[in-house]
Amino acid sequence: MIPKTLPEQEEHLVAVLRGDRFLQMEGLGNEVPFFIYPYPPEAALEVAGAKKRVKNRLRAAGVKVFEINLYDLSVELLKGRKVWDRVLAVEPDQDKADFRELLQGMLDPQLHIAPAIRDRLAQEEFDIFFLTGIGEVFPYIRSHNVLNNLQSVVKGKPMLMFFPGRYEQSDTLGSSLVLFGQLKDDQYYRAKNILEQEA
């Protein structure tokens, strides 16, 4: 049974994430070890607090979590390429569609985001990778694009993406990420809902 309340979900996350079955990625066959924690967007602050507690409890259990926030990573990449100030300068006056296109080019998941994540993962010792900041980078970075480009990057360790919205799975339509519960991000078939995993 899927835990309904946020406190129940927090307990479920701790139980699943510290379990050997999850950490050893058992029962996945040849599937990628990607998991999604969908949560109501309006609960973002509560979930942020819960995520911090989950990480602390996992650390106490000897499970090391490495987290990358996509928004923070994006800012870091733009600053590293010395374009951050220019982006801030043009944003107020530029057409929103043009600005989105500019950022999409500068933060292309295949060319920029996935390689940056690969570099950071290579420098860390961890058991689980948390990917956060999904809502903050919409619409210039789309979650399904990131997931598709991370399949060759995140290997040998499970990844949990915190997703502000719904992860809808249907036998006929496949799976799709519905950001903020309203915007269908696109079809993504390979991740599993962490709330449906057994502890």
Tab-separated table of N, CA and C in Angstrom, residues 32-184:
chain	number	residue	atom	x	y	z
A	32	VAL	N	17.467	0.539	-15.425
A	32	VAL	CA	18.296	1.542	-14.753
A	32	VAL	C	17.785	1.729	-13.319
A	33	PRO	N	18.699	1.988	-12.382
A	33	PRO	CA	18.296	2.113	-10.976
A	33	PRO	C	17.796	3.523	-10.648
A	34	PHE	N	16.785	3.969	-11.414
A	34	PHE	CA	16.237	5.315	-11.227
A	34	PHE	C	14.898	5.217	-10.515
A	35	PHE	N	14.734	6.054	-9.511
A	35	PHE	CA	13.498	6.083	-8.745
A	35	PHE	C	13.027	7.528	-8.648
A	36	ILE	N	11.724	7.692	-8.562
A	36	ILE	CA	11.137	9.019	-8.472
A	36	ILE	C	10.278	9.107	-7.220
A	37	TYR	N	10.483	10.185	-6.481
A	37	TYR	CA	9.615	10.477	-5.353
A	37	TYR	C	8.724	11.642	-5.763
A	38	PRO	N	7.482	11.336	-6.209
A	38	PRO	CA	6.564	12.418	-6.576
A	38	PRO	C	5.894	12.962	-5.310
A	39	TYR	N	5.783	14.271	-5.248
A	39	TYR	CA	5.133	14.857	-4.082
A	39	TYR	C	4.330	16.075	-4.528
A	40	PRO	N	3.310	16.463	-3.748
A	40	PRO	CA	2.504	17.626	-4.120
A	40	PRO	C	3.367	18.885	-4.102
A	41	PRO	N	3.354	19.671	-5.172
A	41	PRO	CA	4.201	20.866	-5.233
A	41	PRO	C	3.983	21.814	-4.055
A	42	GLU	N	2.744	21.873	-3.578
A	42	GLU	CA	2.455	22.790	-2.463
A	42	GLU	C	3.123	22.321	-1.163
A	43	ALA	N	3.629	21.090	-1.149
A	43	ALA	CA	4.292	20.561	0.050
A	43	ALA	C	5.814	20.676	-0.057
A	44	ALA	N	6.304	21.518	-0.967
A	44	ALA	CA	7.748	21.601	-1.227
A	44	ALA	C	8.572	21.893	0.030
A	45	LEU	N	8.111	22.811	0.867
A	45	LEU	CA	8.883	23.152	2.065
A	45	LEU	C	8.919	21.989	3.058
A	46	GLU	N	7.774	21.327	3.231
A	46	GLU	CA	7.731	20.164	4.132
A	46	GLU	C	8.622	19.048	3.604
A	47	VAL	N	8.603	18.854	2.278
A	47	VAL	CA	9.417	17.794	1.673
A	47	VAL	C	10.900	18.123	1.808
A	48	ALA	N	11.257	19.394	1.679
A	48	ALA	CA	12.659	19.794	1.851
A	48	ALA	C	13.136	19.454	3.268
A	49	GLY	N	12.280	19.717	4.258
A	49	GLY	CA	12.618	19.356	5.637
A	49	GLY	C	12.728	17.857	5.814
A	50	ALA	N	11.783	17.129	5.211
A	50	ALA	CA	11.792	15.666	5.304
A	50	ALA	C	13.044	15.096	4.641
A	51	LYS	N	13.421	15.672	3.490
A	51	LYS	CA	14.611	15.182	2.770
A	51	LYS	C	15.857	15.314	3.644
A	52	LYS	N	15.959	16.438	4.343
A	52	LYS	CA	17.096	16.665	5.237
A	52	LYS	C	17.118	15.622	6.358
A	53	ARG	N	15.932	15.354	6.933
A	53	ARG	CA	15.853	14.352	8.009
A	53	ARG	C	16.173	12.963	7.484
A	54	VAL	N	15.691	12.642	6.282
A	54	VAL	CA	15.964	11.332	5.679
A	54	VAL	C	17.472	11.164	5.487
A	55	LYS	N	18.135	12.200	4.958
A	55	LYS	CA	19.591	12.123	4.754
A	55	LYS	C	20.320	11.914	6.082
A	56	ASN	N	19.894	12.640	7.126
A	56	ASN	CA	20.530	12.492	8.438
A	56	ASN	C	20.332	11.092	9.003
A	57	ARG	N	19.115	10.563	8.854
A	57	ARG	CA	18.831	9.222	9.379
A	57	ARG	C	19.596	8.155	8.590
A	58	LEU	N	19.722	8.365	7.286
A	58	LEU	CA	20.486	7.414	6.478
A	58	LEU	C	21.962	7.470	6.869
A	59	ARG	N	22.478	8.685	7.064
A	59	ARG	CA	23.883	8.827	7.471
A	59	ARG	C	24.122	8.099	8.793
A	60	ALA	N	23.174	8.225	9.726
A	60	ALA	CA	23.298	7.546	11.018
A	60	ALA	C	23.281	6.029	10.852
A	61	ALA	N	22.634	5.562	9.771
A	61	ALA	CA	22.569	4.118	9.491
A	61	ALA	C	23.735	3.664	8.607
A	62	GLY	N	24.672	4.593	8.327
A	62	GLY	CA	25.842	4.232	7.537
A	62	GLY	C	25.633	4.299	6.033
A	63	VAL	N	24.549	4.962	5.593
A	63	VAL	CA	24.250	5.086	4.159
A	63	VAL	C	24.543	6.524	3.742
A	64	LYS	N	25.478	6.693	2.801
A	64	LYS	CA	25.888	8.043	2.389
A	64	LYS	C	25.107	8.488	1.156
A	65	VAL	N	24.479	9.658	1.292
A	65	VAL	CA	23.708	10.250	0.197
A	65	VAL	C	24.518	11.400	-0.395
A	66	PHE	N	24.564	11.461	-1.724
A	66	PHE	CA	25.153	12.608	-2.415
A	66	PHE	C	24.029	13.290	-3.181
A	67	GLU	N	23.852	14.586	-2.939
A	67	GLU	CA	22.741	15.316	-3.555
A	67	GLU	C	23.254	16.371	-4.525
A	68	ILE	N	22.593	16.464	-5.680
A	68	ILE	CA	22.838	17.561	-6.604
A	68	ILE	C	21.506	18.255	-6.855
A	69	ASN	N	21.500	19.571	-6.613
A	69	ASN	CA	20.331	20.389	-6.887
A	69	ASN	C	20.533	20.995	-8.279
A	70	LEU	N	19.610	20.734	-9.196
A	70	LEU	CA	19.777	21.183	-10.583
A	70	LEU	C	19.850	22.701	-10.712
A	71	TYR	N	19.136	23.409	-9.858
A	71	TYR	CA	19.189	24.872	-9.934
A	71	TYR	C	20.586	25.366	-9.543
A	72	ASP	N	21.086	24.862	-8.410
A	72	ASP	CA	22.420	25.262	-7.955
A	72	ASP	C	23.477	24.885	-8.990
A	73	LEU	N	23.334	23.695	-9.577
A	73	LEU	CA	24.280	23.248	-10.603
A	73	LEU	C	24.237	24.173	-11.816
A	74	SER	N	23.033	24.581	-12.217
A	74	SER	CA	22.882	25.476	-13.372
A	74	SER	C	23.582	26.805	-13.137
A	75	VAL	N	23.372	27.378	-11.954
A	75	VAL	CA	24.011	28.652	-11.620
A	75	VAL	C	25.537	28.479	-11.623
A	76	GLU	N	25.990	27.387	-11.031
A	76	GLU	CA	27.428	27.112	-10.980
A	76	GLU	C	28.025	26.993	-12.389
A	77	LEU	N	27.313	26.301	-13.278
A	77	LEU	CA	27.810	26.134	-14.653
A	77	LEU	C	27.854	27.470	-15.393
A	78	LEU	N	26.809	28.283	-15.228
A	78	LEU	CA	26.782	29.590	-15.904
A	78	LEU	C	27.873	30.512	-15.363
A	79	LYS	N	28.090	30.464	-14.060
A	79	LYS	CA	29.167	31.275	-13.479
A	79	LYS	C	30.528	30.775	-13.952
A	80	GLY	N	30.678	29.453	-14.034
A	80	GLY	CA	31.942	28.864	-14.470
A	80	GLY	C	32.289	29.232	-15.903
A	81	ARG	N	31.266	29.451	-16.711
A	81	ARG	CA	31.492	29.846	-18.109
A	81	ARG	C	31.473	31.365	-18.266
A	82	LYS	N	31.418	32.065	-17.142
A	82	LYS	CA	31.476	33.534	-17.125
A	82	LYS	C	30.326	34.193	-17.894
A	83	VAL	N	29.142	33.576	-17.858
A	83	VAL	CA	27.985	34.158	-18.559
A	83	VAL	C	26.845	34.511	-17.595
A	84	TRP	N	27.025	34.232	-16.303
A	84	TRP	CA	25.964	34.456	-15.312
A	84	TRP	C	25.510	35.917	-15.299
A	85	ASP	N	26.454	36.846	-15.240
A	85	ASP	CA	26.093	38.272	-15.181
A	85	ASP	C	25.372	38.712	-16.452
A	86	ARG	N	25.795	38.163	-17.582
A	86	ARG	CA	25.141	38.513	-18.854
A	86	ARG	C	23.697	37.988	-18.871
A	87	VAL	N	23.519	36.769	-18.362
A	87	VAL	CA	22.171	36.180	-18.294
A	87	VAL	C	21.269	37.052	-17.415
A	88	LEU	N	21.775	37.463	-16.265
A	88	LEU	CA	20.986	38.313	-15.363
A	88	LEU	C	20.670	39.660	-16.014
A	89	ALA	N	21.606	40.186	-16.784
A	89	ALA	CA	21.420	41.494	-17.410
A	89	ALA	C	20.353	41.473	-18.501
A	90	VAL	N	20.293	40.383	-19.288
A	90	VAL	CA	19.340	40.356	-20.410
A	90	VAL	C	17.940	39.894	-19.987
A	91	GLU	N	17.841	39.195	-18.873
A	91	GLU	CA	16.558	38.571	-18.486
A	91	GLU	C	15.385	39.545	-18.366
A	92	PRO	N	15.536	40.713	-17.723
A	92	PRO	CA	14.359	41.577	-17.539
A	92	PRO	C	13.737	42.074	-18.843
A	93	ASP	N	14.546	42.286	-19.864
A	93	ASP	CA	14.039	42.895	-21.097
A	93	ASP	C	13.808	41.918	-22.237
A	94	GLN	N	14.309	40.701	-22.094
A	94	GLN	CA	14.210	39.753	-23.208
A	94	GLN	C	12.856	39.049	-23.213
A	95	ASP	N	12.370	38.774	-24.407
A	95	ASP	CA	11.148	37.988	-24.569
A	95	ASP	C	11.322	36.652	-23.833
A	96	LYS	N	10.283	36.220	-23.109
A	96	LYS	CA	10.389	35.013	-22.271
A	96	LYS	C	10.745	33.776	-23.094
A	97	ALA	N	10.154	33.631	-24.280
A	97	ALA	CA	10.457	32.458	-25.117
A	97	ALA	C	11.917	32.490	-25.581
A	98	ASP	N	12.393	33.675	-25.932
A	98	ASP	CA	13.796	33.808	-26.358
A	98	ASP	C	14.745	33.530	-25.194
A	99	PHE	N	14.370	34.001	-24.015
A	99	PHE	CA	15.216	33.782	-22.841
A	99	PHE	C	15.288	32.297	-22.494
A	100	ARG	N	14.119	31.631	-22.583
A	100	ARG	CA	14.087	30.189	-22.319
A	100	ARG	C	14.988	29.454	-23.308
A	101	GLU	N	14.918	29.848	-24.572
A	101	GLU	CA	15.750	29.219	-25.599
A	101	GLU	C	17.243	29.445	-25.317
A	102	LEU	N	17.582	30.655	-24.879
A	102	LEU	CA	18.961	30.971	-24.528
A	102	LEU	C	19.459	30.034	-23.423
A	103	LEU	N	18.666	29.903	-22.356
A	103	LEU	CA	19.069	29.042	-21.246
A	103	LEU	C	19.097	27.571	-21.647
A	104	GLN	N	18.132	27.155	-22.477
A	104	GLN	CA	18.122	25.761	-22.923
A	104	GLN	C	19.404	25.424	-23.673
A	105	GLY	N	19.902	26.361	-24.463
A	105	GLY	CA	21.153	26.136	-25.175
A	105	GLY	C	22.344	26.092	-24.233
A	106	MET	N	22.356	27.003	-23.271
A	106	MET	CA	23.486	27.077	-22.335
A	106	MET	C	23.500	25.920	-21.340
A	107	LEU	N	22.327	25.327	-21.089
A	107	LEU	CA	22.220	24.268	-20.083
A	107	LEU	C	21.648	22.985	-20.687
A	108	ASP	N	22.038	22.691	-21.903
A	108	ASP	CA	21.573	21.483	-22.579
A	108	ASP	C	21.943	20.246	-21.737
A	109	PRO	N	20.960	19.384	-21.432
A	109	PRO	CA	21.254	18.225	-20.582
A	109	PRO	C	22.360	17.317	-21.126
A	110	GLN	N	22.366	17.090	-22.429
A	110	GLN	CA	23.372	16.190	-23.002
A	110	GLN	C	24.764	16.822	-23.010
A	111	LEU	N	24.831	18.102	-23.390
A	111	LEU	CA	26.130	18.757	-23.541
A	111	LEU	C	26.696	19.313	-22.241
A	112	HIS	N	25.830	19.735	-21.321
A	112	HIS	CA	26.314	20.438	-20.139
A	112	HIS	C	25.933	19.781	-18.811
A	113	ILE	N	24.654	19.461	-18.637
A	113	ILE	CA	24.182	18.970	-17.331
A	113	ILE	C	24.722	17.570	-17.022
A	114	ALA	N	24.506	16.612	-17.932
A	114	ALA	CA	24.954	15.232	-17.675
A	114	ALA	C	26.471	15.149	-17.465
A	115	PRO	N	27.297	15.808	-18.312
A	115	PRO	CA	28.748	15.749	-18.061
A	115	PRO	C	29.139	16.362	-16.702
A	116	ALA	N	28.460	17.442	-16.311
A	116	ALA	CA	28.763	18.074	-15.023
A	116	ALA	C	28.398	17.137	-13.871
A	117	ILE	N	27.270	16.456	-14.002
A	117	ILE	CA	26.869	15.494	-12.964
A	117	ILE	C	27.855	14.328	-12.937
A	118	ARG	N	28.255	13.848	-14.110
A	118	ARG	CA	29.234	12.747	-14.179
A	118	ARG	C	30.514	13.128	-13.432
A	119	ASP	N	31.007	14.346	-13.675
A	119	ASP	CA	32.235	14.809	-13.009
A	119	ASP	C	32.082	14.830	-11.492
A	120	ARG	N	30.940	15.318	-11.026
A	120	ARG	CA	30.728	15.424	-9.583
A	120	ARG	C	30.570	14.047	-8.937
A	121	LEU	N	29.875	13.150	-9.611
A	121	LEU	CA	29.699	11.798	-9.064
A	121	LEU	C	31.032	11.073	-8.973
A	122	ALA	N	31.902	11.312	-9.954
A	122	ALA	CA	33.209	10.634	-9.988
A	122	ALA	C	34.095	11.052	-8.816
A	123	GLN	N	33.812	12.216	-8.235
A	123	GLN	CA	34.644	12.726	-7.142
A	123	GLN	C	34.095	12.373	-5.759
A	124	GLU	N	32.957	11.694	-5.720
A	124	GLU	CA	32.302	11.427	-4.437
A	124	GLU	C	32.190	9.933	-4.143
A	125	GLU	N	32.248	9.615	-2.868
A	125	GLU	CA	31.924	8.269	-2.392
A	125	GLU	C	30.498	8.345	-1.864
A	126	PHE	N	29.590	7.564	-2.426
A	126	PHE	CA	28.200	7.632	-1.966
A	126	PHE	C	27.500	6.306	-2.236
A	127	ASP	N	26.360	6.137	-1.573
A	127	ASP	CA	25.546	4.934	-1.761
A	127	ASP	C	24.302	5.227	-2.584
A	128	ILE	N	23.764	6.441	-2.431
A	128	ILE	CA	22.551	6.854	-3.144
A	128	ILE	C	22.757	8.269	-3.658
A	129	PHE	N	22.272	8.529	-4.855
A	129	PHE	CA	22.353	9.856	-5.452
A	129	PHE	C	20.963	10.487	-5.442
A	130	PHE	N	20.829	11.662	-4.813
A	130	PHE	CA	19.575	12.423	-4.812
A	130	PHE	C	19.682	13.530	-5.863
A	131	LEU	N	18.670	13.630	-6.723
A	131	LEU	CA	18.592	14.714	-7.700
A	131	LEU	C	17.409	15.594	-7.319
A	132	THR	N	17.682	16.871	-7.035
A	132	THR	CA	16.640	17.790	-6.572
A	132	THR	C	16.655	19.059	-7.423
A	133	GLY	N	15.771	20.001	-7.097
A	133	GLY	CA	15.726	21.274	-7.815
A	133	GLY	C	15.026	21.188	-9.163
A	134	ILE	N	14.198	20.173	-9.360
A	134	ILE	CA	13.529	19.948	-10.647
A	134	ILE	C	12.563	21.086	-10.986
A	135	GLY	N	11.758	21.495	-10.010
A	135	GLY	CA	10.777	22.554	-10.259
A	135	GLY	C	11.428	23.901	-10.516
A	136	GLU	N	12.557	24.152	-9.869
A	136	GLU	CA	13.224	25.449	-9.995
A	136	GLU	C	13.839	25.673	-11.372
A	137	VAL	N	14.136	24.602	-12.106
A	137	VAL	CA	14.784	24.778	-13.421
A	137	VAL	C	13.799	24.661	-14.588
A	138	PHE	N	12.525	24.409	-14.292
A	138	PHE	CA	11.520	24.383	-15.358
A	138	PHE	C	11.241	25.822	-15.806
A	139	PRO	N	11.087	26.120	-17.093
A	139	PRO	CA	10.975	25.213	-18.243
A	139	PRO	C	12.265	25.045	-19.047
A	140	TYR	N	13.380	25.627	-18.582
A	140	TYR	CA	14.562	25.562	-19.438
A	140	TYR	C	15.317	24.242	-19.316
A	141	ILE	N	15.051	23.466	-18.258
A	141	ILE	CA	15.568	22.094	-18.184
A	141	ILE	C	14.381	21.197	-17.880
A	142	ARG	N	14.160	20.217	-18.730
A	142	ARG	CA	13.023	19.312	-18.560
A	142	ARG	C	13.500	18.006	-17.929
A	143	SER	N	12.757	17.547	-16.945
A	143	SER	CA	13.199	16.391	-16.164
A	143	SER	C	13.389	15.133	-17.003
A	144	HIS	N	12.504	14.902	-17.987
A	144	HIS	CA	12.670	13.675	-18.776
A	144	HIS	C	13.952	13.718	-19.598
A	145	ASN	N	14.354	14.933	-20.062
A	145	ASN	CA	15.618	15.063	-20.798
A	145	ASN	C	16.805	14.753	-19.897
A	146	VAL	N	16.738	15.240	-18.672
A	146	VAL	CA	17.821	14.969	-17.726
A	146	VAL	C	17.907	13.472	-17.465
A	147	LEU	N	16.767	12.853	-17.179
A	147	LEU	CA	16.765	11.413	-16.889
A	147	LEU	C	17.322	10.612	-18.067
A	148	ASN	N	16.888	10.949	-19.266
A	148	ASN	CA	17.386	10.226	-20.446
A	148	ASN	C	18.894	10.350	-20.584
A	149	ASN	N	19.421	11.534	-20.293
A	149	ASN	CA	20.861	11.756	-20.450
A	149	ASN	C	21.681	11.239	-19.275
A	150	LEU	N	21.033	10.918	-18.166
A	150	LEU	CA	21.768	10.384	-17.023
A	150	LEU	C	21.881	8.867	-17.058
A	151	GLN	N	21.178	8.214	-17.974
A	151	GLN	CA	21.215	6.752	-18.022
A	151	GLN	C	22.625	6.216	-18.235
A	152	SER	N	23.443	6.943	-18.969
A	152	SER	CA	24.816	6.485	-19.200
A	152	SER	C	25.786	7.063	-18.172
A	153	VAL	N	25.285	7.920	-17.275
A	153	VAL	CA	26.138	8.623	-16.310
A	153	VAL	C	26.036	7.999	-14.921
A	154	VAL	N	24.811	7.761	-14.469
A	154	VAL	CA	24.590	7.219	-13.129
A	154	VAL	C	24.542	5.699	-13.250
A	155	LYS	N	25.641	5.075	-12.868
A	155	LYS	CA	25.718	3.615	-12.976
A	155	LYS	C	26.234	3.042	-11.670
A	156	GLY	N	25.730	1.881	-11.338
A	156	GLY	CA	26.252	1.184	-10.171
A	156	GLY	C	25.710	1.659	-8.838
A	157	LYS	N	24.936	2.749	-8.844
A	157	LYS	CA	24.313	3.260	-7.614
A	157	LYS	C	22.893	3.703	-7.950
A	158	PRO	N	21.968	3.546	-7.004
A	158	PRO	CA	20.598	4.011	-7.268
A	158	PRO	C	20.483	5.534	-7.183
A	159	MET	N	19.563	6.074	-7.987
A	159	MET	CA	19.295	7.509	-7.991
A	159	MET	C	17.833	7.751	-7.628
A	160	LEU	N	17.602	8.752	-6.794
A	160	LEU	CA	16.242	9.147	-6.426
A	160	LEU	C	16.047	10.605	-6.818
A	161	MET	N	15.072	10.843	-7.693
A	161	MET	CA	14.749	12.200	-8.104
A	161	MET	C	13.519	12.672	-7.331
A	162	PHE	N	13.644	13.819	-6.680
A	162	PHE	CA	12.523	14.431	-5.963
A	162	PHE	C	11.750	15.262	-6.977
A	163	PHE	N	10.485	14.889	-7.212
A	163	PHE	CA	9.719	15.469	-8.313
A	163	PHE	C	8.442	16.141	-7.810
A	164	PRO	N	8.337	17.473	-7.963
A	164	PRO	CA	7.134	18.181	-7.519
A	164	PRO	C	5.990	18.017	-8.517
A	165	GLY	N	5.253	16.960	-8.366
A	165	GLY	CA	4.155	16.663	-9.290
A	165	GLY	C	3.759	15.206	-9.179
A	166	ARG	N	3.219	14.677	-10.271
A	166	ARG	CA	2.766	13.276	-10.281
A	166	ARG	C	3.601	12.459	-11.263
A	167	TYR	N	3.805	11.209	-10.913
A	167	TYR	CA	4.427	10.266	-11.842
A	167	TYR	C	3.331	9.273	-12.185
A	168	GLU	N	2.747	9.454	-13.363
A	168	GLU	CA	1.606	8.622	-13.762
A	168	GLU	C	2.081	7.444	-14.584
A	169	GLN	N	1.624	6.273	-14.185
A	169	GLN	CA	2.003	5.063	-14.901
A	169	GLN	C	0.740	4.360	-15.365
A	170	SER	N	0.756	4.030	-16.656
A	170	SER	CA	-0.417	3.382	-17.242
A	170	SER	C	0.054	2.298	-18.202
A	171	ASP	N	-0.644	1.163	-18.190
A	171	ASP	CA	-0.276	0.057	-19.091
A	171	ASP	C	-0.438	0.449	-20.546
A	172	THR	N	-1.420	1.294	-20.833
A	172	THR	CA	-1.674	1.657	-22.229
A	172	THR	C	-0.890	2.882	-22.678
A	173	LEU	N	-0.711	3.874	-21.775
A	173	LEU	CA	-0.059	5.119	-22.173
A	173	LEU	C	1.397	5.209	-21.755
A	174	GLY	N	1.889	4.212	-21.010
A	174	GLY	CA	3.259	4.298	-20.508
A	174	GLY	C	3.304	5.173	-19.269
A	175	SER	N	4.448	5.735	-18.995
A	175	SER	CA	4.626	6.554	-17.802
A	175	SER	C	4.914	7.992	-18.214
A	176	SER	N	4.418	8.923	-17.429
A	176	SER	CA	4.735	10.322	-17.723
A	176	SER	C	4.870	11.115	-16.439
A	177	LEU	N	5.728	12.114	-16.514
A	177	LEU	CA	5.967	13.026	-15.405
A	177	LEU	C	5.059	14.227	-15.586
A	178	VAL	N	4.256	14.542	-14.575
A	178	VAL	CA	3.337	15.674	-14.656
A	178	VAL	C	3.791	16.718	-13.642
A	179	LEU	N	4.599	17.658	-14.126
A	179	LEU	CA	5.217	18.648	-13.256
A	179	LEU	C	4.162	19.577	-12.661
A	180	PHE	N	4.299	19.856	-11.368
A	180	PHE	CA	3.366	20.701	-10.616
A	180	PHE	C	1.931	20.156	-10.689
A	181	GLY	N	1.782	18.895	-11.082
A	181	GLY	CA	0.460	18.290	-11.188
A	181	GLY	C	-0.339	18.806	-12.368
A	182	GLN	N	0.297	19.601	-13.269
A	182	GLN	CA	-0.445	20.219	-14.371
A	182	GLN	C	0.242	20.084	-15.727
A	183	LEU	N	1.573	20.089	-15.750
A	183	LEU	CA	2.295	20.132	-17.022
A	183	LEU	C	2.896	18.772	-17.329
A	184	LYS	N	2.394	18.140	-18.363
A	184	LYS	CA	2.924	16.835	-18.730
A	184	LYS	C	4.297	17.047	-19.346
